[in-house]
Amino acid sequence: MSNGPGPERPLARADWRQMLVIGIIASALGIAAGLLIDWFPVAASREAKPIDTLWDVLIICSVPVFVLVVTVVLFSVWKFRMRPGEELMDGPPIHGNTRLEIVWTAIPAIMLVALCTYAFLVLRDVERADAGQPVQVRVVGQQFAWTFYYKVGGKEVSAPELYVPINRQVEFTLQSKDVLHDFWVPSFRIKKDAVPGIDVKYRVTPNRIGNYSIVCAELCGLGHSTMRGTAHVLTQAAYDAQLKKLAAGPAKAPPAQGGGPDGKALFVSSGCNGCHTLKDAGASGTTGPDLDNVLKGKDPAFIKESITDPNKEIAQGYSGGIMPGNFGTTLSGAEIDALVKYLSDVTKGG
Ligand code: CUA
């Protein structure tokens, strides 16, 4: 027996046309499946359409690449597998086949450049600013709630939910009080990180009346999955009425006694309402315990400890480590006292 290269295996075992036909049929099925799957929730912004079209084009281009590679691999395993008696044989050498190398370099390169160019044009299109002043909404994230600030007249009012008018460009200014969050309304299709210390902006033009979910899309702590909210796309009239209501709300509340910080306002501005239920503040969060229940009859010392050292005692049915433990440092002593007094007062009664 010689030690040199063995004889070649028979080359023309397979019909390449057969492989091509299998590949084309599989690609067509793959593209059809990719386009039929409902990947996204209902589209509610002007930007959603070009983004969804881009997605479809990516499916149409990438599915055949995947399917053809898999087809060639499986077809080769099937047709070119070693038969008994071929142990010492080898396939024909293709090293140095310049034409093949040019083809398999050029095709992906052309596809990548074309898709990147198209994606860039879509990005430029969806980031385009309309003429005129956009509706401004300041979006503040914190563990684990969103608060939205609107300009009404000269002052700013806040709400735990997002209200935007239909068919007007809205500019969000994203901010964070603690860690990275990511403001995402899947129906609007656009999302960006809220980064502590800087203002991140993006524009969106809602074009469909309805309520859509808001999701935090950046892992931000144990309560990340509960950091949800609702975006309300309203008619201009309903939007104006909503802002008027928000602006009137706090003004009607009795002023804080003794001129100190307003406990009820702190309850909202600190984001407590995002996670807790408290009837007096109109809060209905379910991430943390229902304060109307767990604080009923508790003394102020217990309430204070629950705010500044939330993991010391955990209400039955809830887990430790979810409520931020830094309220003792982010709120001043006077603010904590006002919050404790407020919570103590509103949970006292039966
Ligand atoms: Cu905030 Cu995840």
Short mmCIF file of C-alpha atoms and ligand atoms in Angstrom, two decimals:
data_model
loop_
_atom_site.label_atom_id
_atom_site.label_comp_id
_atom_site.label_asym_id
_atom_site.label_seq_id
_atom_site.Cartn_x
_atom_site.Cartn_y
_atom_site.Cartn_z
CA MET A 1 0.00 0.00 0.00
CA SER A 2 1.29 3.45 -0.85
CA ASN A 3 1.30 6.36 1.60
CA GLY A 4 0.48 8.98 -1.07
CA PRO A 5 -2.97 10.49 -1.58
CA GLY A 6 -5.56 7.85 -2.29
CA PRO A 7 -7.66 7.69 -5.37
CA GLU A 8 -10.46 10.26 -5.66
CA ARG A 9 -14.02 9.44 -4.81
CA PRO A 10 -16.39 9.49 -7.74
CA LEU A 11 -17.25 13.15 -8.33
CA ALA A 12 -20.38 13.01 -10.39
CA ARG A 13 -22.36 11.13 -7.77
CA ALA A 14 -24.79 13.96 -7.25
CA ASP A 15 -26.91 16.07 -9.51
CA TRP A 16 -26.30 19.76 -8.70
CA ARG A 17 -29.59 20.73 -10.29
CA GLN A 18 -31.33 18.52 -7.73
CA MET A 19 -29.61 20.43 -4.89
CA LEU A 20 -30.52 23.77 -6.45
CA VAL A 21 -34.18 22.82 -6.76
CA ILE A 22 -34.29 21.63 -3.14
CA GLY A 23 -32.60 24.87 -2.05
CA ILE A 24 -34.98 27.11 -3.98
CA ILE A 25 -38.10 25.32 -2.69
CA ALA A 26 -36.80 25.40 0.90
CA SER A 27 -35.94 29.12 0.55
CA ALA A 28 -39.42 29.91 -0.76
CA LEU A 29 -40.99 28.05 2.17
CA GLY A 30 -38.63 29.79 4.61
CA ILE A 31 -39.44 33.26 3.21
CA ALA A 32 -43.17 32.53 3.29
CA ALA A 33 -42.92 31.39 6.93
CA GLY A 34 -40.82 34.46 7.82
CA LEU A 35 -43.32 36.86 6.26
CA LEU A 36 -46.39 35.09 7.65
CA ILE A 37 -45.19 35.15 11.27
CA ASP A 38 -46.67 38.09 13.15
CA TRP A 39 -43.41 39.37 14.63
CA PHE A 40 -44.58 42.72 15.97
CA PRO A 41 -47.56 44.17 17.83
CA VAL A 42 -49.92 46.50 15.97
CA ALA A 43 -48.14 49.48 14.41
CA ALA A 44 -49.11 52.81 15.97
CA SER A 45 -46.57 55.27 14.61
CA ARG A 46 -45.58 56.73 11.25
CA GLU A 47 -42.08 55.31 11.80
CA ALA A 48 -43.38 51.75 12.16
CA LYS A 49 -44.13 51.22 8.47
CA PRO A 50 -40.61 51.72 7.02
CA ILE A 51 -39.16 49.75 9.95
CA ASP A 52 -41.52 46.82 9.32
CA THR A 53 -40.70 46.93 5.60
CA LEU A 54 -36.98 46.86 6.43
CA TRP A 55 -37.63 43.82 8.59
CA ASP A 56 -39.43 42.06 5.72
CA VAL A 57 -36.56 42.83 3.33
CA LEU A 58 -34.06 41.43 5.86
CA ILE A 59 -36.16 38.24 6.07
CA ILE A 60 -36.29 37.96 2.28
CA CYS A 61 -32.49 38.37 1.98
CA SER A 62 -31.28 36.41 4.97
CA VAL A 63 -33.59 33.37 4.91
CA PRO A 64 -32.28 32.10 1.51
CA VAL A 65 -28.66 32.49 2.69
CA PHE A 66 -29.40 30.39 5.76
CA VAL A 67 -31.47 27.85 3.84
CA LEU A 68 -28.91 27.48 1.01
CA VAL A 69 -26.01 26.93 3.43
CA VAL A 70 -27.99 24.33 5.37
CA THR A 71 -29.13 22.69 2.11
CA VAL A 72 -25.55 22.36 0.81
CA VAL A 73 -24.39 20.90 4.14
CA LEU A 74 -27.24 18.36 4.39
CA PHE A 75 -27.08 17.52 0.68
CA SER A 76 -23.34 16.85 0.96
CA VAL A 77 -23.84 14.65 4.02
CA TRP A 78 -26.42 12.70 2.07
CA LYS A 79 -24.77 12.45 -1.34
CA PHE A 80 -21.05 12.59 -0.60
CA ARG A 81 -20.94 10.47 2.52
CA MET A 82 -18.28 7.79 2.60
CA ARG A 83 -19.35 4.37 1.35
CA PRO A 84 -17.70 1.10 2.42
CA GLY A 85 -14.47 0.66 0.54
CA GLU A 86 -13.86 4.43 0.16
CA GLU A 87 -11.92 4.83 3.45
CA LEU A 88 -8.71 5.90 1.71
CA MET A 89 -10.31 8.06 -0.94
CA ASP A 90 -10.65 11.86 -0.84
CA GLY A 91 -12.78 14.37 -2.69
CA PRO A 92 -11.37 16.48 -5.51
CA PRO A 93 -9.21 19.38 -4.20
CA ILE A 94 -10.83 22.81 -4.58
CA HIS A 95 -8.03 24.82 -2.91
CA GLY A 96 -6.86 27.54 -5.26
CA ASN A 97 -10.15 27.83 -7.10
CA THR A 98 -10.02 31.61 -7.59
CA ARG A 99 -13.36 31.89 -9.32
CA LEU A 100 -15.15 30.14 -6.43
CA GLU A 101 -13.43 32.39 -3.88
CA ILE A 102 -14.37 35.54 -5.77
CA VAL A 103 -18.00 34.42 -5.97
CA TRP A 104 -18.36 33.55 -2.31
CA THR A 105 -16.70 36.78 -1.22
CA ALA A 106 -18.48 39.08 -3.65
CA ILE A 107 -22.06 37.89 -3.06
CA PRO A 108 -22.08 38.44 0.75
CA ALA A 109 -20.16 41.73 0.34
CA ILE A 110 -22.69 43.10 -2.15
CA MET A 111 -25.61 41.98 0.04
CA LEU A 112 -24.11 43.55 3.18
CA VAL A 113 -23.35 46.89 1.53
CA ALA A 114 -26.82 47.02 -0.03
CA LEU A 115 -28.63 46.15 3.22
CA CYS A 116 -26.51 48.56 5.30
CA THR A 117 -27.23 51.37 2.84
CA TYR A 118 -30.96 50.63 2.89
CA ALA A 119 -31.01 50.40 6.71
CA PHE A 120 -29.15 53.72 6.95
CA LEU A 121 -31.70 55.40 4.67
CA VAL A 122 -34.58 54.02 6.78
CA LEU A 123 -32.88 55.26 9.96
CA ARG A 124 -32.41 58.74 8.44
CA ASP A 125 -36.04 58.72 7.38
CA VAL A 126 -37.47 57.74 10.80
CA GLU A 127 -35.22 60.21 12.66
CA ARG A 128 -36.22 63.13 10.46
CA ALA A 129 -37.57 66.10 12.36
CA ASP A 130 -40.84 67.64 11.18
CA ALA A 131 -41.03 71.36 10.64
CA GLY A 132 -42.38 73.14 13.68
CA GLN A 133 -42.17 72.45 17.36
CA PRO A 134 -42.68 68.81 18.44
CA VAL A 135 -44.77 67.87 21.47
CA GLN A 136 -42.29 67.61 24.34
CA VAL A 137 -42.49 64.81 26.88
CA ARG A 138 -39.84 64.23 29.51
CA VAL A 139 -39.57 60.54 30.40
CA VAL A 140 -37.90 59.69 33.70
CA GLY A 141 -37.01 56.10 34.55
CA GLN A 142 -36.18 54.77 37.96
CA GLN A 143 -36.28 51.37 39.62
CA PHE A 144 -39.00 50.34 38.70
CA ALA A 145 -41.37 52.88 37.23
CA TRP A 146 -41.69 55.49 34.50
CA THR A 147 -42.85 59.03 35.16
CA PHE A 148 -43.87 61.37 32.35
CA TYR A 149 -43.62 65.15 32.51
CA TYR A 150 -45.67 67.44 30.30
CA LYS A 151 -45.46 71.17 29.77
CA VAL A 152 -48.78 72.86 30.45
CA GLY A 153 -48.68 76.62 30.15
CA GLY A 154 -45.41 77.56 31.79
CA LYS A 155 -45.22 74.68 34.26
CA GLU A 156 -44.46 71.00 34.17
CA VAL A 157 -46.96 68.37 35.33
CA SER A 158 -46.29 64.68 35.87
CA ALA A 159 -48.22 61.46 35.39
CA PRO A 160 -47.38 57.76 35.70
CA GLU A 161 -48.81 57.15 32.21
CA LEU A 162 -47.92 58.47 28.78
CA TYR A 163 -50.40 60.65 26.87
CA VAL A 164 -49.64 61.78 23.31
CA PRO A 165 -51.78 63.37 20.60
CA ILE A 166 -52.28 61.59 17.30
CA ASN A 167 -50.46 62.70 14.12
CA ARG A 168 -48.07 65.09 15.81
CA GLN A 169 -44.38 64.50 16.20
CA VAL A 170 -43.49 63.88 19.84
CA GLU A 171 -39.98 64.41 21.15
CA PHE A 172 -39.12 62.29 24.19
CA THR A 173 -36.31 63.41 26.47
CA LEU A 174 -35.18 60.32 28.36
CA GLN A 175 -33.62 60.59 31.79
CA SER A 176 -32.83 58.16 34.57
CA LYS A 177 -32.63 58.67 38.31
CA ASP A 178 -30.54 55.60 39.03
CA VAL A 179 -29.38 52.96 36.53
CA LEU A 180 -29.73 52.32 32.80
CA HIS A 181 -33.31 51.82 31.65
CA ASP A 182 -34.67 51.65 28.12
CA PHE A 183 -37.85 53.39 27.05
CA TRP A 184 -39.71 51.27 24.53
CA VAL A 185 -43.23 51.36 23.17
CA PRO A 186 -43.16 48.28 20.90
CA SER A 187 -46.07 49.62 18.84
CA PHE A 188 -44.02 52.74 18.05
CA ARG A 189 -41.06 50.44 17.14
CA ILE A 190 -38.34 52.79 18.44
CA LYS A 191 -36.44 52.43 21.69
CA LYS A 192 -33.49 54.09 23.35
CA ASP A 193 -31.64 53.82 26.64
CA ALA A 194 -32.31 56.25 29.47
CA VAL A 195 -28.86 57.01 30.86
CA PRO A 196 -28.25 58.63 34.27
CA GLY A 197 -26.74 62.10 33.91
CA ILE A 198 -27.55 62.77 30.26
CA ASP A 199 -30.60 63.62 28.16
CA VAL A 200 -31.33 61.11 25.40
CA LYS A 201 -33.85 62.22 22.79
CA TYR A 202 -35.92 60.57 20.14
CA ARG A 203 -38.94 61.48 18.07
CA VAL A 204 -41.99 59.48 17.15
CA THR A 205 -45.24 60.36 15.39
CA PRO A 206 -48.11 58.30 16.81
CA ASN A 207 -50.74 57.69 14.14
CA ARG A 208 -53.25 55.29 15.66
CA ILE A 209 -55.64 55.99 18.55
CA GLY A 210 -55.38 53.41 21.32
CA ASN A 211 -53.54 52.18 24.40
CA TYR A 212 -50.16 50.54 23.94
CA SER A 213 -47.80 48.95 26.42
CA ILE A 214 -44.57 50.58 27.51
CA VAL A 215 -41.71 48.25 28.31
CA CYS A 216 -38.34 48.78 29.96
CA ALA A 217 -35.92 47.06 27.59
CA GLU A 218 -32.75 47.26 29.68
CA LEU A 219 -32.09 44.85 32.52
CA CYS A 220 -32.21 47.26 35.46
CA GLY A 221 -32.66 45.14 38.58
CA LEU A 222 -34.93 42.56 40.14
CA GLY A 223 -38.08 44.50 39.27
CA HIS A 224 -37.09 45.03 35.62
CA SER A 225 -39.86 42.84 34.24
CA THR A 226 -42.45 44.83 36.18
CA MET A 227 -41.29 48.20 34.80
CA ARG A 228 -44.26 48.60 32.52
CA GLY A 229 -46.69 51.34 31.67
CA THR A 230 -49.32 52.41 29.18
CA ALA A 231 -49.03 54.84 26.29
CA HIS A 232 -52.32 56.50 25.38
CA VAL A 233 -52.57 57.91 21.87
CA LEU A 234 -55.44 60.41 21.99
CA THR A 235 -57.18 62.83 19.67
CA GLN A 236 -55.85 66.37 20.00
CA ALA A 237 -58.98 67.39 21.95
CA ALA A 238 -58.76 64.45 24.34
CA TYR A 239 -55.04 65.12 24.79
CA ASP A 240 -55.64 68.77 25.62
CA ALA A 241 -58.35 67.77 28.09
CA GLN A 242 -56.06 65.19 29.69
CA LEU A 243 -53.26 67.72 30.20
CA LYS A 244 -55.75 70.21 31.62
CA LYS A 245 -56.87 67.54 34.09
CA LEU A 246 -53.28 66.77 35.07
CA ALA A 247 -52.53 70.44 35.53
CA ALA A 248 -55.64 70.95 37.67
CA GLY A 249 -55.06 67.85 39.80
CA PRO A 250 -52.21 68.85 42.09
CA ALA A 251 -53.48 72.44 42.40
CA LYS A 252 -56.68 71.23 44.08
CA ALA A 253 -54.81 69.14 46.66
CA PRO A 254 -54.56 70.81 50.08
CA PRO A 255 -51.19 72.45 50.63
CA ALA A 256 -48.78 70.49 52.82
CA GLN A 257 -49.16 71.39 56.47
CA GLY A 258 -46.48 73.54 57.97
CA GLY A 259 -45.00 74.35 54.56
CA GLY A 260 -42.80 71.23 54.52
CA PRO A 261 -42.50 68.77 51.63
CA ASP A 262 -45.81 67.36 50.33
CA GLY A 263 -45.91 63.64 51.21
CA LYS A 264 -48.47 62.79 48.56
CA ALA A 265 -46.48 64.53 45.83
CA LEU A 266 -43.34 62.75 47.05
CA PHE A 267 -45.15 59.42 46.87
CA VAL A 268 -45.65 60.01 43.15
CA SER A 269 -42.39 61.80 42.31
CA SER A 270 -40.35 59.08 44.06
CA GLY A 271 -42.08 56.46 41.94
CA CYS A 272 -43.73 54.62 44.86
CA ASN A 273 -46.97 54.62 42.85
CA GLY A 274 -45.31 52.56 40.12
CA CYS A 275 -45.08 49.50 42.37
CA HIS A 276 -47.58 49.99 45.20
CA THR A 277 -51.31 50.32 45.54
CA LEU A 278 -52.46 53.27 47.64
CA LYS A 279 -56.04 54.48 47.21
CA ASP A 280 -55.42 58.00 48.41
CA ALA A 281 -52.75 58.57 45.74
CA GLY A 282 -54.72 56.78 43.03
CA ALA A 283 -51.87 54.24 42.79
CA SER A 284 -52.59 50.70 41.67
CA GLY A 285 -49.14 49.08 41.31
CA THR A 286 -48.91 45.38 42.11
CA THR A 287 -45.14 44.79 42.13
CA GLY A 288 -44.93 45.59 45.82
CA PRO A 289 -47.38 45.10 48.68
CA ASP A 290 -50.72 46.96 48.78
CA LEU A 291 -49.92 49.76 51.21
CA ASP A 292 -53.56 50.25 52.21
CA ASN A 293 -53.33 46.75 53.69
CA VAL A 294 -49.79 46.27 54.95
CA LEU A 295 -49.42 49.70 56.56
CA LYS A 296 -52.84 49.74 58.22
CA GLY A 297 -52.38 50.43 61.92
CA LYS A 298 -48.57 50.49 61.70
CA ASP A 299 -46.68 53.14 63.61
CA PRO A 300 -44.58 55.78 61.84
CA ALA A 301 -41.31 54.14 62.97
CA PHE A 302 -42.24 50.95 61.11
CA ILE A 303 -43.21 52.91 58.00
CA LYS A 304 -39.95 54.85 58.09
CA GLU A 305 -37.94 51.66 58.40
CA SER A 306 -39.89 50.09 55.51
CA ILE A 307 -38.80 52.99 53.29
CA THR A 308 -35.17 53.34 54.33
CA ASP A 309 -34.42 49.67 55.00
CA PRO A 310 -36.98 47.82 52.85
CA ASN A 311 -35.39 44.38 53.18
CA LYS A 312 -35.47 44.23 56.97
CA GLU A 313 -39.03 42.95 57.01
CA ILE A 314 -40.69 41.59 53.87
CA ALA A 315 -44.48 41.42 53.57
CA GLN A 316 -45.82 37.92 53.15
CA GLY A 317 -45.92 36.80 49.52
CA TYR A 318 -43.23 39.25 48.36
CA SER A 319 -39.49 38.90 47.80
CA GLY A 320 -36.66 40.96 49.24
CA GLY A 321 -34.25 42.94 47.10
CA ILE A 322 -36.83 44.38 44.71
CA MET A 323 -37.58 47.72 46.34
CA PRO A 324 -34.63 50.11 45.93
CA GLY A 325 -32.74 50.32 49.22
CA ASN A 326 -31.40 53.84 48.68
CA PHE A 327 -34.40 56.02 49.51
CA GLY A 328 -32.61 56.83 52.79
CA THR A 329 -29.99 58.68 50.75
CA THR A 330 -31.93 59.94 47.72
CA LEU A 331 -34.59 61.61 49.88
CA SER A 332 -33.81 64.23 52.49
CA GLY A 333 -34.71 63.66 56.13
CA ALA A 334 -37.58 66.17 55.83
CA GLU A 335 -38.86 64.42 52.71
CA ILE A 336 -38.82 61.01 54.40
CA ASP A 337 -40.63 62.43 57.41
CA ALA A 338 -43.26 63.99 55.13
CA LEU A 339 -43.69 60.70 53.26
CA VAL A 340 -43.96 58.74 56.51
CA LYS A 341 -46.51 61.19 57.92
CA TYR A 342 -48.54 61.04 54.72
CA LEU A 343 -48.52 57.23 54.60
CA SER A 344 -49.29 57.00 58.29
CA ASP A 345 -52.24 59.42 57.94
CA VAL A 346 -53.86 57.81 54.90
CA THR A 347 -53.54 54.21 56.14
CA LYS A 348 -54.71 54.91 59.69
CA GLY A 349 -58.43 54.67 59.11
CA GLY A 350 -60.45 51.52 58.63
CU1 CUA B 1 -35.90 49.67 34.00
CU2 CUA B 1 -35.50 47.47 33.14
#
